[in-house]
Structure formats: C-alpha cells, structure tokens
Amino acid sequence: MSTNAKAKEVVPLCSKFQWAFTLLGRPWTGMIVRALLSGPKRSKEILESIPSISSRVLHQRLSELEDAGIVQRTIYQEKPVRVEYGLTEMGRTLGPAMDEIQKWADRWCNE
Amino acid sequence: MSTNAKAKEVVPLCSKFQWAFTLLGRPWTGMIVRALLSGPKRSKEILESIPSISSRVLHQRLSELEDAGIVQRTIYQEKPVRVEYGLTEMGRTLGPAMDEIQKWADRWCNE
DNA sequence: TTATTCAGTTACTTTTCGTAACCCATGCAC
DNA sequence: GTGCATGGGTTACGAAAAGTAACTGAATAA
C-alpha cells in the first residue's frame, strides 16, 4: 500500500445500493413486487394476495413504484373500467433478487 | 384442470417471503447488512459508512437483527471495551440476495 | 483536572402507518 | 326509477416509528 493509510479506512456504502434499498426497504414494497412478478394484477387481487396490507398503503406504494418506473398502471376501457398494475422491464429484472430472498427465507424461516 | 376453478384464483404470497421482507423491509436494515457483509464493524464505523443513518435507529435495528439471529454482538474486553457487530451464518447467507440487488441498482440507478 | 472517544439512551418533533369509514362511478336486480 | 353491490381510491384520525439533537457514563489521553 503506497498511501499513508490511517487506522481504518471507512468504506462508504455504495450510493446506488442505498438508492435501491430506499425504494425497496419500506413496508410492503418487496411483497408487492413479488406479487406482480407472476403477472399484472388489479388492486383488489393484490389486496387479497397480501393478507394484511391496507388499501391506503397499497395505493401509496403502487404510486411510488410507478413514479420510480418499476410499476406500470394500465387502464382498460371496458364496460366497467378495469385497472391493472404490472411490472415494467425495470421491475421484472428484480426477479433474481426476489428469488434469492425467497431461497434465504425458505432456508431460515422455521414455521 | 380438473377442479372447478372460478374466475381467478388468488395465490397468496408465500408466508416465508413475507417473514423475510418484514425483517429486511424496514428503513436501513438492508444497508446495515450490506455494510456488515465485508466484515464485523463497530457501531461508529457503521455510522460513518452509512451517511445519514442516526445513532438511535442504528442501535435499534442492530438489536432487532440480533434478536432475529442475523447479527451477533461481540464485546472485546480490551483496555477500552470494544464492541463489534458481525453477521451470523444466517446473516452471511444474505450475501447472494444483496449482490443481486446491487446488480439491479448498478443497472437501473442513473446518478 | 479537563477534554475526548465510543456506545448507547432520552426527550421531543415530524412522518408514516393502521384502521376504518367514506366518495364516486358503474352495473344490476327489482 | 330506487336500492344495493363492486372496484378503485381517498380521507380522517389515533398509534407507532423515524429524525434530530442533546445527554449519560465509562474509560482513556492531555
């Protein structure tokens, strides 16, 4: 090492990683993404597949994810209008990360 | 399909996945784990490597992670006592998941 | 003796969350 | 029409969690 290194160099956490976890690390976000990885869903379906999430927070998270470019909201002009939430390319590429978390959960969650 | 399936079967989200994201999906948790993946650290070092986390929340998260079995707190009885936080086996196996999130962040975070 | 460092807590303010009720447009049965 | 149900979403409000910053306490260095 040529530099005059002192006791301990503090390596700051990667700011892109921070950005990612600021998005994903809020209540319900991971579960919403996970639910949408199997295909677009109506808000009512998401509410049913994630037992204890509330309508208020679901819609809040969905619009944050939409702003971030992870989720796309589509309105189908049918007889009763139908609204679906699906993942964008950006959202779908979270698949491998979610799969790793699933693997970890399967290994360590005892219940 | 032999069962008399109605309009849409709602597939509930895996409860183990929910358990995992209930742990990881709170402010700062992912970043703390990420910081510890490179080796045990003192709380002061973690504070410096994660710019805007507060001491209060860091210690709160660390004790939650300790309770969950992800982090181990070690006290070294040196002249001035030294306390280090490191990952357990359970914590270290989060590495692949964190790596996937890092990859995703590198790909999609533009800054 | 005074000052500094590290680990952690406390007091207080601001956000966010959970619960539950509500709004509104459409569809349908009567 | 009137009444009721459904889907999508918002509002109100109390409870919990996070941010900020100051503080304790032990132990060491000046």
XYZ file of C-alpha atoms (C1' of nucleotides) in Angstrom:
282
model
C 0.000 0.000 0.000
C 1.650 3.251 -1.032
C -0.719 5.679 0.643
C -0.248 6.613 4.248
C -3.302 4.745 5.472
C -4.502 5.506 8.977
C -6.108 3.125 11.443
C -9.193 2.224 9.454
C -10.470 3.393 6.114
C -14.210 3.734 6.226
C -15.664 2.407 3.015
C -18.879 4.265 2.368
C -21.800 2.158 1.248
C -22.435 2.241 -2.490
C -24.886 5.028 -3.168
C -26.692 3.014 -5.833
C -27.301 0.260 -3.336
C -28.632 2.864 -0.945
C -30.918 4.173 -3.619
C -32.229 0.652 -4.235
C -32.899 -0.066 -0.611
C -34.502 3.283 -0.010
C -37.050 2.166 -2.566
C -37.390 -1.484 -1.619
C -36.900 -1.095 2.090
C -40.259 0.241 3.036
C -43.185 -1.668 4.347
C -44.845 -3.964 1.771
C -42.811 -2.900 -1.245
C -40.986 -6.199 -1.636
C -44.189 -8.163 -1.287
C -45.982 -6.037 -3.855
C -43.182 -6.517 -6.382
C -43.121 -10.216 -5.643
C -46.867 -10.466 -6.179
C -46.606 -8.706 -9.522
C -43.753 -10.883 -10.782
C -46.328 -13.549 -11.627
C -48.173 -11.127 -13.884
C -50.244 -7.918 -13.822
C -52.940 -7.676 -11.220
C -55.853 -5.486 -10.191
C -55.510 -3.723 -6.877
C -58.194 -5.912 -5.374
C -56.231 -9.016 -6.295
C -53.076 -7.655 -4.695
C -55.022 -6.841 -1.553
C -56.226 -10.425 -1.416
C -52.833 -11.972 -2.050
C -51.078 -9.940 0.634
C -53.289 -10.641 3.645
C -52.718 -7.764 5.982
C -51.847 -4.826 3.769
C -54.285 -1.930 3.800
C -55.808 -0.280 0.782
C -54.323 3.038 1.804
C -50.730 1.838 1.935
C -51.086 -0.376 -1.126
C -52.126 2.538 -3.302
C -49.441 4.713 -1.802
C -46.739 2.118 -2.526
C -48.080 1.485 -6.013
C -47.865 5.129 -6.931
C -44.362 5.408 -5.522
C -43.348 2.361 -7.553
C -44.982 3.867 -10.593
C -43.038 7.104 -10.083
C -39.845 5.082 -9.774
C -40.547 3.329 -13.057
C -40.933 -0.111 -11.554
C -44.680 -0.474 -11.924
C -46.932 0.447 -14.804
C -50.591 1.274 -14.339
C -52.868 0.385 -17.216
C -56.490 1.359 -17.639
C -58.633 -0.888 -19.782
C -61.659 0.941 -21.110
C -64.082 -1.911 -20.752
C -67.716 -1.746 -19.668
C -66.702 -1.293 -16.032
C -63.271 0.227 -16.302
C -60.546 -2.186 -15.300
C -57.224 -1.015 -13.840
C -54.202 -3.276 -13.765
C -50.761 -2.901 -12.246
C -47.867 -4.664 -13.899
C -44.096 -4.566 -13.732
C -42.027 -2.666 -16.240
C -38.768 -4.122 -17.587
C -37.092 -2.433 -14.630
C -39.471 -4.162 -12.270
C -39.157 -7.576 -13.889
C -35.387 -7.506 -13.518
C -35.925 -7.589 -9.764
C -36.903 -11.223 -10.211
C -33.482 -12.738 -9.462
C -33.101 -10.637 -6.308
C -36.537 -11.688 -5.102
C -35.717 -15.319 -5.864
C -32.593 -15.099 -3.725
C -34.588 -13.661 -0.865
C -37.116 -16.450 -1.293
C -34.331 -19.033 -1.114
C -32.957 -17.412 2.005
C -36.404 -17.328 3.578
C -37.015 -20.999 2.757
C -33.761 -21.902 4.436
C -34.086 -19.832 7.569
C -37.741 -19.293 8.317
C -38.930 -22.027 10.628
C -42.719 -22.041 10.751
C -57.592 -28.638 -14.953
C -59.876 -30.927 -13.032
C -61.031 -28.548 -10.328
C -63.929 -26.268 -10.958
C -61.841 -23.096 -10.987
C -63.694 -19.834 -10.767
C -62.775 -16.552 -12.417
C -59.448 -16.036 -10.724
C -57.664 -17.989 -8.052
C -55.880 -15.621 -5.738
C -52.474 -17.051 -4.952
C -51.487 -15.848 -1.513
C -47.937 -14.627 -1.148
C -45.536 -17.132 0.424
C -45.534 -16.544 4.158
C -41.810 -17.177 4.431
C -41.158 -14.480 1.885
C -43.379 -12.194 3.911
C -41.439 -13.030 7.024
C -38.181 -12.178 5.232
C -39.384 -8.864 3.938
C -40.933 -7.901 7.228
C -37.408 -8.135 8.594
C -35.480 -6.658 5.689
C -38.064 -4.166 4.571
C -37.573 -1.545 7.185
C -35.519 1.562 6.969
C -31.750 0.966 6.884
C -31.823 -2.775 7.501
C -30.583 -3.738 4.057
C -27.799 -1.203 4.203
C -26.671 -2.360 7.621
C -26.499 -5.974 6.473
C -24.668 -4.916 3.337
C -22.146 -2.969 5.399
C -21.503 -5.954 7.634
C -21.019 -8.385 4.745
C -17.475 -7.081 4.356
C -16.678 -7.993 7.956
C -17.573 -7.130 11.562
C -17.693 -3.471 12.451
C -18.004 -1.185 15.428
C -21.146 0.913 15.582
C -19.137 4.035 14.913
C -17.799 2.542 11.689
C -21.283 1.630 10.538
C -22.456 5.150 11.289
C -19.670 6.514 9.120
C -20.254 4.134 6.246
C -23.984 4.827 6.046
C -24.018 8.608 5.806
C -27.431 9.645 7.003
C -28.464 6.992 9.488
C -28.897 8.141 13.066
C -27.347 6.524 16.101
C -30.759 5.932 17.571
C -32.122 3.958 14.646
C -28.849 2.121 14.020
C -28.812 0.686 17.527
C -32.479 -0.123 17.290
C -32.014 -2.011 14.008
C -28.913 -3.776 15.286
C -30.749 -5.132 18.270
C -33.673 -6.255 16.110
C -31.214 -8.025 13.802
C -29.538 -9.592 16.798
C -32.895 -10.832 18.077
C -33.598 -12.285 14.635
C -30.301 -14.151 14.656
C -28.795 -12.273 11.745
C -26.291 -10.176 13.651
C -24.011 -11.134 16.507
C -22.760 -8.603 19.027
C -19.334 -9.277 20.485
C -17.712 -7.455 23.371
C -13.934 -7.483 23.463
C -12.655 -6.871 26.976
C -9.752 -4.695 25.974
C -8.475 -1.643 27.804
C -11.315 0.487 26.448
C -14.018 -2.067 25.822
C -14.606 -2.657 22.142
C -17.977 -3.754 20.768
C -18.285 -5.246 17.321
C -21.258 -6.279 15.254
C -20.847 -9.109 12.792
C -23.083 -11.345 10.722
C -24.001 -14.851 11.807
C -24.164 -17.685 9.296
C -27.778 -16.699 8.770
C -26.701 -13.164 8.013
C -23.867 -14.122 5.701
C -26.210 -16.195 3.563
C -27.955 -12.963 2.650
C -24.911 -12.174 0.510
C -26.276 -13.514 -2.785
C -29.538 -11.614 -2.351
C -27.668 -8.404 -1.619
C -25.445 -8.992 -4.622
C -28.483 -9.303 -6.857
C -29.875 -6.066 -5.533
C -26.508 -4.427 -6.134
C -26.545 -5.649 -9.737
C -30.039 -4.329 -10.218
C -29.075 -0.992 -8.703
C -25.996 -0.715 -10.924
C -28.160 -1.325 -13.935
C -31.028 0.993 -13.145
C -29.781 3.773 -10.909
C -28.691 6.683 -13.036
C -26.681 9.106 -10.952
C -8.456 18.448 36.042
C -10.417 18.905 31.734
C -11.300 17.087 27.303
C -12.240 13.286 24.083
C -13.913 8.978 22.372
C -17.228 5.289 21.973
C -21.583 3.032 22.995
C -25.933 3.771 23.750
C -30.190 6.290 25.536
C -33.553 10.015 26.222
C -36.589 13.940 25.007
C -39.076 15.955 21.679
C -40.809 16.813 16.842
C -42.235 15.209 12.416
C -43.624 11.241 9.303
C -45.601 7.317 8.307
C -48.683 3.512 9.246
C -53.010 1.018 10.545
C -57.895 1.144 10.920
C -61.998 2.252 9.263
C -65.102 4.972 7.207
C -66.219 7.306 3.167
C -66.675 9.001 -2.078
C -67.838 8.068 -6.708
C -68.787 5.810 -10.947
C -70.728 1.747 -12.934
C -73.685 -2.332 -13.091
C -77.602 -4.881 -11.893
C -81.987 -6.508 -9.683
C -86.355 -5.131 -8.732
C -86.565 4.988 -11.225
C -84.761 3.033 -6.040
C -81.758 0.214 -3.705
C -77.630 -2.391 -3.297
C -73.018 -4.338 -4.704
C -68.387 -3.865 -6.692
C -63.942 -1.793 -7.852
C -60.734 1.916 -7.256
C -59.243 5.039 -4.485
C -59.160 8.883 -0.736
C -59.898 10.951 3.865
C -59.737 11.354 8.984
C -57.590 10.300 12.938
C -55.029 7.902 16.625
C -50.770 4.981 17.229
C -46.270 3.791 16.121
C -41.903 4.694 14.151
C -38.273 7.751 12.419
C -35.407 12.175 12.522
C -32.792 15.471 15.342
C -30.066 16.533 18.827
C -28.672 16.558 23.318
C -27.175 13.746 27.045
C -25.218 9.751 30.235
C -21.425 7.054 31.526
C -17.221 4.755 31.421
C -12.521 4.990 30.232
C -8.666 6.980 28.453
C -5.499 10.892 26.884
C -3.571 15.607 27.640
